[in-house]
Short mmCIF file of N, CA and C in Angstrom, two decimals:
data_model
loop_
_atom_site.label_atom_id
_atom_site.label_comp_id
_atom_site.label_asym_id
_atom_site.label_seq_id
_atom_site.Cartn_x
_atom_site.Cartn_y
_atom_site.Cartn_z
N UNK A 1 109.97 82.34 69.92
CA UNK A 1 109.67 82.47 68.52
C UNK A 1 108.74 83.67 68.36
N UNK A 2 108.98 84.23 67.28
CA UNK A 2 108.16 85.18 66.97
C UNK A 2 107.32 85.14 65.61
N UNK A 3 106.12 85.48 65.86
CA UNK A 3 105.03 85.55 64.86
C UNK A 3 104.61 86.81 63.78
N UNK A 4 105.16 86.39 62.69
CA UNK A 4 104.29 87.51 61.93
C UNK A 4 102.76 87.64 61.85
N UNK A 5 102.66 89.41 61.21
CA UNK A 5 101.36 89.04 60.94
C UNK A 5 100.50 88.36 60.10
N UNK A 6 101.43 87.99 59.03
CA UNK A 6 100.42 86.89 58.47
C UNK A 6 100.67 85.29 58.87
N UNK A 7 101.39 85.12 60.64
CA UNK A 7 101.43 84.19 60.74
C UNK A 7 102.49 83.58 60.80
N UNK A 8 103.60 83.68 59.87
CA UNK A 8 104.48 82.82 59.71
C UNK A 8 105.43 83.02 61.02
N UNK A 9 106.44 81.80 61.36
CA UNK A 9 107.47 82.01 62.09
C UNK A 9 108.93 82.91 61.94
N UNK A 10 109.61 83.63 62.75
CA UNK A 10 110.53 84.20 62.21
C UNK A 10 111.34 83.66 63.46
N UNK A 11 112.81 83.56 62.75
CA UNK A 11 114.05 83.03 63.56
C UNK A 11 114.34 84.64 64.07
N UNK A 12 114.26 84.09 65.72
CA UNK A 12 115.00 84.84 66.49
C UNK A 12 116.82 84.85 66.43
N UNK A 13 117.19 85.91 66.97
CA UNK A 13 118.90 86.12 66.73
C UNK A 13 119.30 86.78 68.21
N UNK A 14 120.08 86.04 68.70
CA UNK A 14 120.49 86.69 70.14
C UNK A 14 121.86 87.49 69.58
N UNK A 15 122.45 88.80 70.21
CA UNK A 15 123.02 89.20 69.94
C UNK A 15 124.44 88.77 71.15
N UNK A 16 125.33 88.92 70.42
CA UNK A 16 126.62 87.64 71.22
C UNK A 16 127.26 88.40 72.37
N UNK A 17 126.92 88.21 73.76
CA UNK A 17 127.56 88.25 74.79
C UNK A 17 126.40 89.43 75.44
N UNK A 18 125.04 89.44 74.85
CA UNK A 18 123.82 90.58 75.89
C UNK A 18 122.42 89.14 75.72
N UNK A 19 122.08 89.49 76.58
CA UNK A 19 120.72 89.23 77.04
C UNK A 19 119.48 89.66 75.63
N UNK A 20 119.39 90.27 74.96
CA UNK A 20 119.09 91.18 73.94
C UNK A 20 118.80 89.91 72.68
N UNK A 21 117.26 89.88 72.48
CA UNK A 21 117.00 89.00 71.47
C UNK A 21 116.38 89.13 70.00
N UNK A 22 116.71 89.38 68.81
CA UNK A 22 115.87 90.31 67.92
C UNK A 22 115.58 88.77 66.86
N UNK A 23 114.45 90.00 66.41
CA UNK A 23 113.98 89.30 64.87
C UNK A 23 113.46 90.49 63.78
N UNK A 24 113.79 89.50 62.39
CA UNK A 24 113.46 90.44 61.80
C UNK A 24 112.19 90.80 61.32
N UNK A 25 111.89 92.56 60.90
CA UNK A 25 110.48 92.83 60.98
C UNK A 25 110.05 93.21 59.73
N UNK A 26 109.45 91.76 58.65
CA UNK A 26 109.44 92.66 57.27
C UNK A 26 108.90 93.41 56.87
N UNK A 27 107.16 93.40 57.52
CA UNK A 27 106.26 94.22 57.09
C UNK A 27 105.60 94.80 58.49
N UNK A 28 104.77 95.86 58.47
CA UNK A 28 104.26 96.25 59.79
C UNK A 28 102.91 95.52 60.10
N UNK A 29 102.93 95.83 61.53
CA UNK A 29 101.48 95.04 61.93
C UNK A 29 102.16 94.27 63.01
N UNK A 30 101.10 93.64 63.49
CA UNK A 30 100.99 92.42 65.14
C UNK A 30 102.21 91.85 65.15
N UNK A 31 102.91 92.30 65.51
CA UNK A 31 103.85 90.67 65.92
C UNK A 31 103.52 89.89 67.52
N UNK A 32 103.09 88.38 67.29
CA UNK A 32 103.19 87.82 68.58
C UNK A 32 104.19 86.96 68.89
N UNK A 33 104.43 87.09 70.05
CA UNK A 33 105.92 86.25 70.82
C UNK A 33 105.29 85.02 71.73
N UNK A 34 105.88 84.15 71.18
CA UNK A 34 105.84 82.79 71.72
C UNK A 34 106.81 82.43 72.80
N UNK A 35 106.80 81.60 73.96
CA UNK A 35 107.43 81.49 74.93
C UNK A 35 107.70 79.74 75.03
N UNK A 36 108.41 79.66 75.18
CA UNK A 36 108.78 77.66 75.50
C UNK A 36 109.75 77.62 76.76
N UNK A 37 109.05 77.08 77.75
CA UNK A 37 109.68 77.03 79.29
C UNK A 37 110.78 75.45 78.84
N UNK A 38 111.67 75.08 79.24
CA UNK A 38 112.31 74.13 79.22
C UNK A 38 111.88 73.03 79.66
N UNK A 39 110.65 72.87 79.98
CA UNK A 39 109.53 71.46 80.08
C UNK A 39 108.00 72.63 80.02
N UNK A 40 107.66 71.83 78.99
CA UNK A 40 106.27 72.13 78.79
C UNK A 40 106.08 72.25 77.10
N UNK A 41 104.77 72.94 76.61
CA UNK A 41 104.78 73.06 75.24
C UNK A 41 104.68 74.87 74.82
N UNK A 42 104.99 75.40 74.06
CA UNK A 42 105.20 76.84 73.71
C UNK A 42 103.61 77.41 73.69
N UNK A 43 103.68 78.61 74.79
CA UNK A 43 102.62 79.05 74.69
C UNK A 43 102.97 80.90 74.01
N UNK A 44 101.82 81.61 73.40
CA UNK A 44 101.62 83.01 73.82
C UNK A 44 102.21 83.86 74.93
N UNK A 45 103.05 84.76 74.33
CA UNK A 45 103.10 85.75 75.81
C UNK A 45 102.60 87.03 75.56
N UNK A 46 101.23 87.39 75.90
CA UNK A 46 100.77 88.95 75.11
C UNK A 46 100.92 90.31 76.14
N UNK A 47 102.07 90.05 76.85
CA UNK A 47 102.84 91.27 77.49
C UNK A 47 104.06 91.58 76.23
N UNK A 48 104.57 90.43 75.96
CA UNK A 48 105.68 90.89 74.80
C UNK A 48 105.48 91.20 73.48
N UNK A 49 104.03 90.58 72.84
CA UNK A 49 103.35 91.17 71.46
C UNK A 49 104.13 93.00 71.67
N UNK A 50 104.53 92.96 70.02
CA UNK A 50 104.50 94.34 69.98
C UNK A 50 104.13 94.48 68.20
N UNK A 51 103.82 95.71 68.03
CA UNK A 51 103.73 96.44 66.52
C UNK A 51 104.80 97.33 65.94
N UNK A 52 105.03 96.69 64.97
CA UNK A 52 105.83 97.57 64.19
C UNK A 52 105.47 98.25 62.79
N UNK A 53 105.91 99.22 62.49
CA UNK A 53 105.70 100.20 62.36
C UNK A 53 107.17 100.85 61.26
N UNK A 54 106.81 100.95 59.81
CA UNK A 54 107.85 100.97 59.11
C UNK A 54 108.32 101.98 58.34
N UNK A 55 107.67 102.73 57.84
CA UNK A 55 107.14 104.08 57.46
C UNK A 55 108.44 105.03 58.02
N UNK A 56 109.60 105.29 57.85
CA UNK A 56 110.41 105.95 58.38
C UNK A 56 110.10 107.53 58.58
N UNK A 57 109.16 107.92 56.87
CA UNK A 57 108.81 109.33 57.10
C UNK A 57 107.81 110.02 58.36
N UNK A 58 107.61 108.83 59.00
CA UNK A 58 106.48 109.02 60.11
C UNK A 58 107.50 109.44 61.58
N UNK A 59 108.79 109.34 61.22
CA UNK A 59 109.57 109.33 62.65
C UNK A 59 110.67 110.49 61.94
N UNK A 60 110.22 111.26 61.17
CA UNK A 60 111.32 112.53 60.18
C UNK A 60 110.46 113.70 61.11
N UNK A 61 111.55 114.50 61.78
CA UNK A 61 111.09 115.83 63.00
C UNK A 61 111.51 116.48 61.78
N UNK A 62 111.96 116.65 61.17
CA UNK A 62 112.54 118.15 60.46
C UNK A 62 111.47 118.46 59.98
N UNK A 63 112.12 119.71 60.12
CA UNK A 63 111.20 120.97 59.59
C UNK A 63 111.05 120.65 58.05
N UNK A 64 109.87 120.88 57.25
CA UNK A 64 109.07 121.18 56.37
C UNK A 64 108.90 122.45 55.65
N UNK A 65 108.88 122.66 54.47
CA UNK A 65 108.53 124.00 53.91
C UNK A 65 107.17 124.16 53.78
N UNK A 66 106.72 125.49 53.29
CA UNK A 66 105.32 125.78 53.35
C UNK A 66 104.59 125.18 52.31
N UNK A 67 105.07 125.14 51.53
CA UNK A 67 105.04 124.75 50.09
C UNK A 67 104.95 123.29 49.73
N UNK A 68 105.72 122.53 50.58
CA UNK A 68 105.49 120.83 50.94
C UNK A 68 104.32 120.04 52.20
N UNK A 69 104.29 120.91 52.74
CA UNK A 69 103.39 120.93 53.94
C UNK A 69 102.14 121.09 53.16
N UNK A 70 102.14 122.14 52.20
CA UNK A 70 100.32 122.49 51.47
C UNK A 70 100.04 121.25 50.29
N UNK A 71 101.55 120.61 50.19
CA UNK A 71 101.28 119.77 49.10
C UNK A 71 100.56 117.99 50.22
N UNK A 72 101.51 117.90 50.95
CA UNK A 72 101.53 116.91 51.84
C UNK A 72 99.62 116.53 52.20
N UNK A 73 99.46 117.85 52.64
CA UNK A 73 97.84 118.12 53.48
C UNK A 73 97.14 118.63 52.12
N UNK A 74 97.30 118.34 50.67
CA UNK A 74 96.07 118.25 49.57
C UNK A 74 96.08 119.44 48.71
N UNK A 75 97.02 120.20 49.39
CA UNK A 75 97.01 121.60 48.40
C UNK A 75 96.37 122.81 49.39
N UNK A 76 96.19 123.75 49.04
CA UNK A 76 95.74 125.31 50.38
C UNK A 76 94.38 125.58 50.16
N UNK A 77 93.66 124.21 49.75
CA UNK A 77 92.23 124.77 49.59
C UNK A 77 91.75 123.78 50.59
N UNK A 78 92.76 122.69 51.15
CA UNK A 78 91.89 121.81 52.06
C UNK A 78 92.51 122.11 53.61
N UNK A 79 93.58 122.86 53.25
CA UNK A 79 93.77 123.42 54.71
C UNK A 79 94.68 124.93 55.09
N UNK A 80 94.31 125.83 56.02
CA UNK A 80 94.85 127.01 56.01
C UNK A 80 96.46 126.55 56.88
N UNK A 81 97.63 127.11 56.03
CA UNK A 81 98.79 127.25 56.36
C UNK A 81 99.33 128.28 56.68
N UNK A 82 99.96 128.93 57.88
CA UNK A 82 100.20 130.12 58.47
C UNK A 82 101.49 130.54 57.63
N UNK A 83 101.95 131.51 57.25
CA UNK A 83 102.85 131.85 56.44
C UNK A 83 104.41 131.83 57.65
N UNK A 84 105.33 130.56 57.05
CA UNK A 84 106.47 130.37 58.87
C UNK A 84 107.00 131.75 59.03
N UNK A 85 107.19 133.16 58.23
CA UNK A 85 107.23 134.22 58.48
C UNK A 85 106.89 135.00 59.63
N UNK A 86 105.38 134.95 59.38
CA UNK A 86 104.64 135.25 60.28
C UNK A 86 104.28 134.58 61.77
N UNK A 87 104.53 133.17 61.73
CA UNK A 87 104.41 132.16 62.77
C UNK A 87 105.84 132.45 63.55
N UNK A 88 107.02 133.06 62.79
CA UNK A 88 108.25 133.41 63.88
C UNK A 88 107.99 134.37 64.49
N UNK A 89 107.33 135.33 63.63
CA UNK A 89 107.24 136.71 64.43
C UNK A 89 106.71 136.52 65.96
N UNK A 90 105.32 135.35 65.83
CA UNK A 90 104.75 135.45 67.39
C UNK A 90 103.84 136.44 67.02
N UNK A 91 102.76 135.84 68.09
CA UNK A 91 101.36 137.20 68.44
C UNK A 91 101.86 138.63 68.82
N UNK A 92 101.75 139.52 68.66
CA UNK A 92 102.01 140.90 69.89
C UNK A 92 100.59 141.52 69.99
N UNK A 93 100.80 141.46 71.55
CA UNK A 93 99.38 141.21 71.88
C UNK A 93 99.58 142.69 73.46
N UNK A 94 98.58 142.61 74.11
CA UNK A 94 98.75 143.43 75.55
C UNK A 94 99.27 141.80 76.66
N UNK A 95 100.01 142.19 76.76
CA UNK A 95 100.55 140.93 78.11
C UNK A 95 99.48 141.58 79.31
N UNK A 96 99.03 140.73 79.70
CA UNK A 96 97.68 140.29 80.71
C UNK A 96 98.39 139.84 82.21
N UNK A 97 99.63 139.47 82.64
CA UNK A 97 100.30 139.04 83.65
C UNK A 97 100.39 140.24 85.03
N UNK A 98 100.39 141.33 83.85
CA UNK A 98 100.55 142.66 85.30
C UNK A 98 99.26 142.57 85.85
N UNK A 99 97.99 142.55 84.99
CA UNK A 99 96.42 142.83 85.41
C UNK A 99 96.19 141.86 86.27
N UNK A 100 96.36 140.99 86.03
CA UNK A 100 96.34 139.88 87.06
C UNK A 100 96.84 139.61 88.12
N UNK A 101 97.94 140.25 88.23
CA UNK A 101 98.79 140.40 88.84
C UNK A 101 98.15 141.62 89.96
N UNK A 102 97.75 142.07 89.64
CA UNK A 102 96.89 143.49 90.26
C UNK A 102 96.17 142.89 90.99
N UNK A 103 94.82 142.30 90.19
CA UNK A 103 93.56 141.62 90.42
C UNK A 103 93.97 140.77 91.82
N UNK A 104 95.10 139.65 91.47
CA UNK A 104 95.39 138.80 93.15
C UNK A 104 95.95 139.82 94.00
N UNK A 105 96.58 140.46 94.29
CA UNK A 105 96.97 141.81 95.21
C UNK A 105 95.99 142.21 95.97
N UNK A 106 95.01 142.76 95.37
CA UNK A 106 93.72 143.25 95.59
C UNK A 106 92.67 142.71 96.38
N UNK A 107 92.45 141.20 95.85
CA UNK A 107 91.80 140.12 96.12
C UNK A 107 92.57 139.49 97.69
N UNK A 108 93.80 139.64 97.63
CA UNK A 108 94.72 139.35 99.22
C UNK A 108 94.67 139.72 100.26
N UNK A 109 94.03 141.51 99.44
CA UNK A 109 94.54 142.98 100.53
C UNK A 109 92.56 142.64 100.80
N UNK A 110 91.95 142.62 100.04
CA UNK A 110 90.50 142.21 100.14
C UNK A 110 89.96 141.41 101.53
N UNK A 111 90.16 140.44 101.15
CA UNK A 111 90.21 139.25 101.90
C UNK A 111 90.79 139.57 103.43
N UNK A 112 91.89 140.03 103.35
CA UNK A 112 92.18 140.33 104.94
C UNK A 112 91.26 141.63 105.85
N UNK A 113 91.23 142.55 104.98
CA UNK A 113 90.08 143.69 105.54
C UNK A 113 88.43 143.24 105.59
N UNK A 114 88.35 142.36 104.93
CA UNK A 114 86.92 141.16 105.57
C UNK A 114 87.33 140.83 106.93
N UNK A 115 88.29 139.79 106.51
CA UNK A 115 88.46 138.74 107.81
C UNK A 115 88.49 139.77 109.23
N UNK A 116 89.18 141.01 109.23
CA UNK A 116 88.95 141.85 110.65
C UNK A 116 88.04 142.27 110.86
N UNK A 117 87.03 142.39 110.07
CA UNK A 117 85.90 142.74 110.88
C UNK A 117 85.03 142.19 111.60
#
């Protein structure tokens, strides 16, 4: 059996010919799962408690406009929005990979003209 959060019982539904046991989830919050061994009395099982969570716009990946995004987050005075223009372009910057690239070389060729002496 399964427990809402305000308590009440909800009828479980096995689905016909799987192992696979559901109930339905009306509102979000705690659900706890009750267990009844075939001798004994129904206890708690709080490995199987789970939360649900109903809010579909919370599980929407798509992309957003700039314009809904500034509305979403309060308007563009409560938060700075990068123009997606500019956010495709990417930084252009000096790439740092050759210098470094130098720097361990150096540091290799270093290190061995120590060690012989």
């Amino acid at each position: 059996m399964v427990r809402a959060p305000d308590g009440t019982a909800l009828p479980l539904r096995r689905e016909p010919g799987s192992d696979v046991v559901g109930a339905p989830v009306p509102a979000p919050g705690l659900y706890r799962v009750e267990v009844q061994p075939e001798r004994g009395a129904a206890r708690e099982e709080p490995a199987l408690d789970f939360v649900a969570r109903l809010d579909p716009k919370e599980s929407d990946l798509r992309r957003v406009s700039e314009d809904e995004l500034k509305a979403q987050l309060g308007g563009s005075g409560s938060a700075q929005v990068a123009s997606s223009a500019l956010a495709a372009e990417g930084i252009h910057g000096t790439p740092l990979w050759s210098g470094l690239l130098l720097l361990g070389v150096l540091a290799v060729l270093g290190e061995g003209a120590l060690t012989r002496k």
